[in-house]
């Protein structure tokens, strides 16, 4: 797959890509998700979510909050972000049309990649279920 623009001007995007349209970027976007006050909890993470209205572009979007007070080293914070983005990319197709903010809420005693990825996958799986 090429990164060159096609004749229509759009770049081809692979199914596992994480383009900007699937990210929360602006402060207002984060604020609207936090203001909706719906949360799924796991051992180390909180997954805040807000369903998107029909007039908005459909699809799931992700924002990440990994505080320095829980993980002092930037490599550790970046690892958690990479794991979260990867799990979101893999599950994006089965998620309902919502904005999600994944927030690290507790300092993990040990950074175990597989355990963290499993925990994130579990939260996103709960979010994939239809709302009650």
PDB file of N, CA, C and O in Angstrom, residues 60-113:
ATOM      1  N   UNK A  60     -15.278   5.323  16.096  1.00  0.00           N
ATOM      2  CA  UNK A  60     -14.712   5.499  17.429  1.00  0.00           C
ATOM      3  C   UNK A  60     -13.451   6.362  17.346  1.00  0.00           C
ATOM      4  O   UNK A  60     -12.695   6.270  16.383  1.00  0.00           O
ATOM      5  N   UNK A  61     -13.250   7.197  18.365  1.00  0.00           N
ATOM      6  CA  UNK A  61     -12.027   8.003  18.473  1.00  0.00           C
ATOM      7  C   UNK A  61     -11.429   7.794  19.849  1.00  0.00           C
ATOM      8  O   UNK A  61     -12.151   7.536  20.813  1.00  0.00           O
ATOM      9  N   UNK A  62     -10.107   7.922  19.941  1.00  0.00           N
ATOM     10  CA  UNK A  62      -9.405   7.635  21.190  1.00  0.00           C
ATOM     11  C   UNK A  62      -8.535   8.804  21.617  1.00  0.00           C
ATOM     12  O   UNK A  62      -7.851   9.421  20.796  1.00  0.00           O
ATOM     13  N   UNK A  63      -8.564   9.085  22.907  1.00  0.00           N
ATOM     14  CA  UNK A  63      -7.647  10.032  23.533  1.00  0.00           C
ATOM     15  C   UNK A  63      -6.963   9.317  24.682  1.00  0.00           C
ATOM     16  O   UNK A  63      -7.534   8.400  25.283  1.00  0.00           O
ATOM     17  N   UNK A  64      -5.737   9.719  24.996  1.00  0.00           N
ATOM     18  CA  UNK A  64      -4.968   9.054  26.047  1.00  0.00           C
ATOM     19  C   UNK A  64      -4.487  10.055  27.086  1.00  0.00           C
ATOM     20  O   UNK A  64      -4.066  11.161  26.732  1.00  0.00           O
ATOM     21  N   UNK A  65      -4.533   9.656  28.358  1.00  0.00           N
ATOM     22  CA  UNK A  65      -4.003  10.459  29.451  1.00  0.00           C
ATOM     23  C   UNK A  65      -3.159   9.534  30.306  1.00  0.00           C
ATOM     24  O   UNK A  65      -3.671   8.628  30.959  1.00  0.00           O
ATOM     25  N   UNK A  66      -1.842   9.746  30.257  1.00  0.00           N
ATOM     26  CA  UNK A  66      -0.912   8.955  31.070  1.00  0.00           C
ATOM     27  C   UNK A  66      -0.086   9.958  31.876  1.00  0.00           C
ATOM     28  O   UNK A  66       0.838  10.581  31.361  1.00  0.00           O
ATOM     29  N   UNK A  67      -0.458  10.121  33.153  1.00  0.00           N
ATOM     30  CA  UNK A  67       0.127  11.158  33.998  1.00  0.00           C
ATOM     31  C   UNK A  67       1.549  10.818  34.441  1.00  0.00           C
ATOM     32  O   UNK A  67       1.874   9.666  34.714  1.00  0.00           O
ATOM     33  N   UNK A  68       2.343  11.861  34.532  1.00  0.00           N
ATOM     34  CA  UNK A  68       3.727  11.732  34.975  1.00  0.00           C
ATOM     35  C   UNK A  68       3.811  11.299  36.441  1.00  0.00           C
ATOM     36  O   UNK A  68       4.766  10.649  36.844  1.00  0.00           O
ATOM     37  N   UNK A  69       2.792  11.607  37.215  1.00  0.00           N
ATOM     38  CA  UNK A  69       2.840  11.234  38.639  1.00  0.00           C
ATOM     39  C   UNK A  69       2.724   9.731  38.847  1.00  0.00           C
ATOM     40  O   UNK A  69       3.091   9.214  39.892  1.00  0.00           O
ATOM     41  N   UNK A  70       2.166   9.014  37.853  1.00  0.00           N
ATOM     42  CA  UNK A  70       2.066   7.561  37.962  1.00  0.00           C
ATOM     43  C   UNK A  70       3.243   6.848  37.316  1.00  0.00           C
ATOM     44  O   UNK A  70       3.639   5.780  37.770  1.00  0.00           O
ATOM     45  N   UNK A  71       3.763   7.391  36.233  1.00  0.00           N
ATOM     46  CA  UNK A  71       4.930   6.811  35.559  1.00  0.00           C
ATOM     47  C   UNK A  71       5.924   7.933  35.303  1.00  0.00           C
ATOM     48  O   UNK A  71       5.738   8.737  34.399  1.00  0.00           O
ATOM     49  N   UNK A  72       6.970   7.979  36.091  1.00  0.00           N
ATOM     50  CA  UNK A  72       7.936   9.078  36.011  1.00  0.00           C
ATOM     51  C   UNK A  72       8.730   9.065  34.706  1.00  0.00           C
ATOM     52  O   UNK A  72       9.014  10.119  34.147  1.00  0.00           O
ATOM     53  N   UNK A  73       9.094   7.880  34.236  1.00  0.00           N
ATOM     54  CA  UNK A  73       9.951   7.806  33.050  1.00  0.00           C
ATOM     55  C   UNK A  73       9.115   7.931  31.778  1.00  0.00           C
ATOM     56  O   UNK A  73       8.101   7.245  31.612  1.00  0.00           O
ATOM     57  N   UNK A  74       9.563   8.781  30.867  1.00  0.00           N
ATOM     58  CA  UNK A  74       8.818   8.997  29.625  1.00  0.00           C
ATOM     59  C   UNK A  74       8.731   7.727  28.782  1.00  0.00           C
ATOM     60  O   UNK A  74       7.726   7.504  28.110  1.00  0.00           O
ATOM     61  N   UNK A  75       9.760   6.870  28.843  1.00  0.00           N
ATOM     62  CA  UNK A  75       9.699   5.619  28.072  1.00  0.00           C
ATOM     63  C   UNK A  75       8.555   4.733  28.562  1.00  0.00           C
ATOM     64  O   UNK A  75       7.907   4.059  27.766  1.00  0.00           O
ATOM     65  N   UNK A  76       8.292   4.755  29.869  1.00  0.00           N
ATOM     66  CA  UNK A  76       7.189   3.967  30.412  1.00  0.00           C
ATOM     67  C   UNK A  76       5.839   4.550  29.990  1.00  0.00           C
ATOM     68  O   UNK A  76       4.922   3.821  29.625  1.00  0.00           O
ATOM     69  N   UNK A  77       5.712   5.885  30.037  1.00  0.00           N
ATOM     70  CA  UNK A  77       4.471   6.531  29.594  1.00  0.00           C
ATOM     71  C   UNK A  77       4.228   6.254  28.116  1.00  0.00           C
ATOM     72  O   UNK A  77       3.107   5.935  27.705  1.00  0.00           O
ATOM     73  N   UNK A  78       5.272   6.342  27.323  1.00  0.00           N
ATOM     74  CA  UNK A  78       5.144   6.086  25.888  1.00  0.00           C
ATOM     75  C   UNK A  78       4.785   4.630  25.606  1.00  0.00           C
ATOM     76  O   UNK A  78       4.025   4.342  24.681  1.00  0.00           O
ATOM     77  N   UNK A  79       5.311   3.711  26.395  1.00  0.00           N
ATOM     78  CA  UNK A  79       4.975   2.300  26.236  1.00  0.00           C
ATOM     79  C   UNK A  79       3.480   2.079  26.455  1.00  0.00           C
ATOM     80  O   UNK A  79       2.814   1.413  25.664  1.00  0.00           O
ATOM     81  N   UNK A  80       2.943   2.668  27.511  1.00  0.00           N
ATOM     82  CA  UNK A  80       1.512   2.522  27.797  1.00  0.00           C
ATOM     83  C   UNK A  80       0.693   3.119  26.653  1.00  0.00           C
ATOM     84  O   UNK A  80      -0.291   2.534  26.210  1.00  0.00           O
ATOM     85  N   UNK A  81       1.108   4.267  26.144  1.00  0.00           N
ATOM     86  CA  UNK A  81       0.396   4.889  25.017  1.00  0.00           C
ATOM     87  C   UNK A  81       0.442   3.998  23.775  1.00  0.00           C
ATOM     88  O   UNK A  81      -0.565   3.831  23.087  1.00  0.00           O
ATOM     89  N   UNK A  82       1.607   3.436  23.488  1.00  0.00           N
ATOM     90  CA  UNK A  82       1.729   2.549  22.318  1.00  0.00           C
ATOM     91  C   UNK A  82       0.837   1.323  22.453  1.00  0.00           C
ATOM     92  O   UNK A  82       0.170   0.912  21.503  1.00  0.00           O
ATOM     93  N   UNK A  83       0.831   0.726  23.642  1.00  0.00           N
ATOM     94  CA  UNK A  83      -0.026  -0.442  23.880  1.00  0.00           C
ATOM     95  C   UNK A  83      -1.501  -0.086  23.690  1.00  0.00           C
ATOM     96  O   UNK A  83      -2.261  -0.836  23.070  1.00  0.00           O
ATOM     97  N   UNK A  84      -1.905   1.064  24.215  1.00  0.00           N
ATOM     98  CA  UNK A  84      -3.302   1.491  24.096  1.00  0.00           C
ATOM     99  C   UNK A  84      -3.682   1.751  22.638  1.00  0.00           C
ATOM    100  O   UNK A  84      -4.734   1.312  22.174  1.00  0.00           O
ATOM    101  N   UNK A  85      -2.821   2.442  21.911  1.00  0.00           N
ATOM    102  CA  UNK A  85      -3.109   2.711  20.498  1.00  0.00           C
ATOM    103  C   UNK A  85      -3.203   1.423  19.700  1.00  0.00           C
ATOM    104  O   UNK A  85      -4.075   1.274  18.844  1.00  0.00           O
ATOM    105  N   UNK A  86      -2.322   0.486  19.979  1.00  0.00           N
ATOM    106  CA  UNK A  86      -2.316  -0.781  19.248  1.00  0.00           C
ATOM    107  C   UNK A  86      -3.604  -1.562  19.512  1.00  0.00           C
ATOM    108  O   UNK A  86      -4.228  -2.077  18.584  1.00  0.00           O
ATOM    109  N   UNK A  87      -4.029  -1.645  20.767  1.00  0.00           N
ATOM    110  CA  UNK A  87      -5.260  -2.360  21.084  1.00  0.00           C
ATOM    111  C   UNK A  87      -6.470  -1.658  20.459  1.00  0.00           C
ATOM    112  O   UNK A  87      -7.385  -2.315  19.956  1.00  0.00           O
ATOM    113  N   UNK A  88      -6.467  -0.328  20.467  1.00  0.00           N
ATOM    114  CA  UNK A  88      -7.555   0.420  19.846  1.00  0.00           C
ATOM    115  C   UNK A  88      -7.591   0.165  18.339  1.00  0.00           C
ATOM    116  O   UNK A  88      -8.659  -0.061  17.773  1.00  0.00           O
ATOM    117  N   UNK A  89      -6.435   0.173  17.697  1.00  0.00           N
ATOM    118  CA  UNK A  89      -6.380  -0.085  16.250  1.00  0.00           C
ATOM    119  C   UNK A  89      -6.947  -1.462  15.922  1.00  0.00           C
ATOM    120  O   UNK A  89      -7.682  -1.628  14.956  1.00  0.00           O
ATOM    121  N   UNK A  90      -6.613  -2.444  16.729  1.00  0.00           N
ATOM    122  CA  UNK A  90      -7.075  -3.802  16.475  1.00  0.00           C
ATOM    123  C   UNK A  90      -8.583  -3.961  16.704  1.00  0.00           C
ATOM    124  O   UNK A  90      -9.235  -4.755  16.039  1.00  0.00           O
ATOM    125  N   UNK A  91      -9.136  -3.188  17.635  1.00  0.00           N
ATOM    126  CA  UNK A  91     -10.539  -3.349  18.001  1.00  0.00           C
ATOM    127  C   UNK A  91     -11.451  -2.261  17.447  1.00  0.00           C
ATOM    128  O   UNK A  91     -12.663  -2.305  17.678  1.00  0.00           O
ATOM    129  N   UNK A  92     -10.897  -1.297  16.744  1.00  0.00           N
ATOM    130  CA  UNK A  92     -11.679  -0.136  16.298  1.00  0.00           C
ATOM    131  C   UNK A  92     -12.927  -0.531  15.502  1.00  0.00           C
ATOM    132  O   UNK A  92     -13.990   0.054  15.676  1.00  0.00           O
ATOM    133  N   UNK A  93     -12.823  -1.534  14.665  1.00  0.00           N
ATOM    134  CA  UNK A  93     -13.945  -1.928  13.814  1.00  0.00           C
ATOM    135  C   UNK A  93     -15.148  -2.436  14.619  1.00  0.00           C
ATOM    136  O   UNK A  93     -16.289  -2.273  14.192  1.00  0.00           O
ATOM    137  N   UNK A  94     -14.911  -3.020  15.786  1.00  0.00           N
ATOM    138  CA  UNK A  94     -16.026  -3.561  16.560  1.00  0.00           C
ATOM    139  C   UNK A  94     -16.506  -2.603  17.657  1.00  0.00           C
ATOM    140  O   UNK A  94     -17.470  -2.905  18.359  1.00  0.00           O
ATOM    141  N   UNK A  95     -15.885  -1.436  17.801  1.00  0.00           N
ATOM    142  CA  UNK A  95     -16.314  -0.466  18.810  1.00  0.00           C
ATOM    143  C   UNK A  95     -17.489   0.346  18.286  1.00  0.00           C
ATOM    144  O   UNK A  95     -17.564   0.649  17.091  1.00  0.00           O
ATOM    145  N   UNK A  96     -18.381   0.719  19.201  1.00  0.00           N
ATOM    146  CA  UNK A  96     -19.494   1.562  18.776  1.00  0.00           C
ATOM    147  C   UNK A  96     -19.005   2.992  18.551  1.00  0.00           C
ATOM    148  O   UNK A  96     -17.920   3.365  18.982  1.00  0.00           O
ATOM    149  N   UNK A  97     -19.808   3.790  17.891  1.00  0.00           N
ATOM    150  CA  UNK A  97     -19.441   5.163  17.536  1.00  0.00           C
ATOM    151  C   UNK A  97     -19.441   6.038  18.787  1.00  0.00           C
ATOM    152  O   UNK A  97     -20.480   6.538  19.209  1.00  0.00           O
ATOM    153  N   UNK A  98     -18.264   6.194  19.376  1.00  0.00           N
ATOM    154  CA  UNK A  98     -18.105   6.957  20.619  1.00  0.00           C
ATOM    155  C   UNK A  98     -16.724   7.592  20.656  1.00  0.00           C
ATOM    156  O   UNK A  98     -15.828   7.198  19.920  1.00  0.00           O
ATOM    157  N   UNK A  99     -16.588   8.560  21.547  1.00  0.00           N
ATOM    158  CA  UNK A  99     -15.277   9.110  21.863  1.00  0.00           C
ATOM    159  C   UNK A  99     -14.825   8.453  23.167  1.00  0.00           C
ATOM    160  O   UNK A  99     -15.596   8.373  24.122  1.00  0.00           O
ATOM    161  N   UNK A 100     -13.589   7.979  23.189  1.00  0.00           N
ATOM    162  CA  UNK A 100     -13.044   7.301  24.356  1.00  0.00           C
ATOM    163  C   UNK A 100     -11.802   8.034  24.838  1.00  0.00           C
ATOM    164  O   UNK A 100     -11.000   8.498  24.030  1.00  0.00           O
ATOM    165  N   UNK A 101     -11.636   8.116  26.155  1.00  0.00           N
ATOM    166  CA  UNK A 101     -10.393   8.602  26.751  1.00  0.00           C
ATOM    167  C   UNK A 101      -9.934   7.535  27.727  1.00  0.00           C
ATOM    168  O   UNK A 101     -10.620   7.240  28.714  1.00  0.00           O
ATOM    169  N   UNK A 102      -8.780   6.949  27.442  1.00  0.00           N
ATOM    170  CA  UNK A 102      -8.193   5.951  28.329  1.00  0.00           C
ATOM    171  C   UNK A 102      -7.221   6.668  29.252  1.00  0.00           C
ATOM    172  O   UNK A 102      -6.310   7.349  28.788  1.00  0.00           O
ATOM    173  N   UNK A 103      -7.456   6.519  30.564  1.00  0.00           N
ATOM    174  CA  UNK A 103      -6.642   7.243  31.543  1.00  0.00           C
ATOM    175  C   UNK A 103      -6.028   6.268  32.533  1.00  0.00           C
ATOM    176  O   UNK A 103      -6.726   5.420  33.106  1.00  0.00           O
ATOM    177  N   UNK A 104      -4.714   6.378  32.703  1.00  0.00           N
ATOM    178  CA  UNK A 104      -4.032   5.591  33.728  1.00  0.00           C
ATOM    179  C   UNK A 104      -4.415   6.198  35.071  1.00  0.00           C
ATOM    180  O   UNK A 104      -4.206   7.391  35.297  1.00  0.00           O
ATOM    181  N   UNK A 105      -5.000   5.387  35.968  1.00  0.00           N
ATOM    182  CA  UNK A 105      -5.532   5.905  37.227  1.00  0.00           C
ATOM    183  C   UNK A 105      -4.739   5.472  38.451  1.00  0.00           C
ATOM    184  O   UNK A 105      -4.883   6.054  39.515  1.00  0.00           O
ATOM    185  N   UNK A 106      -3.911   4.434  38.300  1.00  0.00           N
ATOM    186  CA  UNK A 106      -3.160   3.883  39.428  1.00  0.00           C
ATOM    187  C   UNK A 106      -1.748   3.558  38.955  1.00  0.00           C
ATOM    188  O   UNK A 106      -1.563   3.082  37.837  1.00  0.00           O
ATOM    189  N   UNK A 107      -0.780   3.803  39.813  1.00  0.00           N
ATOM    190  CA  UNK A 107       0.605   3.462  39.480  1.00  0.00           C
ATOM    191  C   UNK A 107       0.758   1.944  39.443  1.00  0.00           C
ATOM    192  O   UNK A 107       0.521   1.265  40.447  1.00  0.00           O
ATOM    193  N   UNK A 108       1.142   1.389  38.284  1.00  0.00           N
ATOM    194  CA  UNK A 108       1.342  -0.066  38.227  1.00  0.00           C
ATOM    195  C   UNK A 108       2.632  -0.450  38.957  1.00  0.00           C
ATOM    196  O   UNK A 108       3.657   0.218  38.801  1.00  0.00           O
ATOM    197  N   UNK A 109       2.602  -1.510  39.777  1.00  0.00           N
ATOM    198  CA  UNK A 109       3.810  -1.913  40.498  1.00  0.00           C
ATOM    199  C   UNK A 109       4.916  -2.356  39.542  1.00  0.00           C
ATOM    200  O   UNK A 109       6.082  -2.050  39.745  1.00  0.00           O
ATOM    201  N   UNK A 110       4.537  -3.085  38.490  1.00  0.00           N
ATOM    202  CA  UNK A 110       5.485  -3.553  37.488  1.00  0.00           C
ATOM    203  C   UNK A 110       4.843  -3.339  36.124  1.00  0.00           C
ATOM    204  O   UNK A 110       3.656  -3.582  35.950  1.00  0.00           O
ATOM    205  N   UNK A 111       5.640  -2.860  35.161  1.00  0.00           N
ATOM    206  CA  UNK A 111       5.110  -2.671  33.811  1.00  0.00           C
ATOM    207  C   UNK A 111       5.242  -3.963  33.029  1.00  0.00           C
ATOM    208  O   UNK A 111       6.295  -4.265  32.492  1.00  0.00           O
ATOM    209  N   UNK A 112       4.182  -4.726  33.002  1.00  0.00           N
ATOM    210  CA  UNK A 112       4.145  -5.970  32.250  1.00  0.00           C
ATOM    211  C   UNK A 112       3.353  -5.709  30.974  1.00  0.00           C
ATOM    212  O   UNK A 112       2.144  -5.468  31.024  1.00  0.00           O
ATOM    213  N   UNK A 113       4.031  -5.748  29.840  1.00  0.00           N
ATOM    214  CA  UNK A 113       3.399  -5.420  28.558  1.00  0.00           C
ATOM    215  C   UNK A 113       2.155  -6.256  28.290  1.00  0.00           C
ATOM    216  O   UNK A 113       1.120  -5.727  27.907  1.00  0.00           O
TER     217      UNK A 113
END
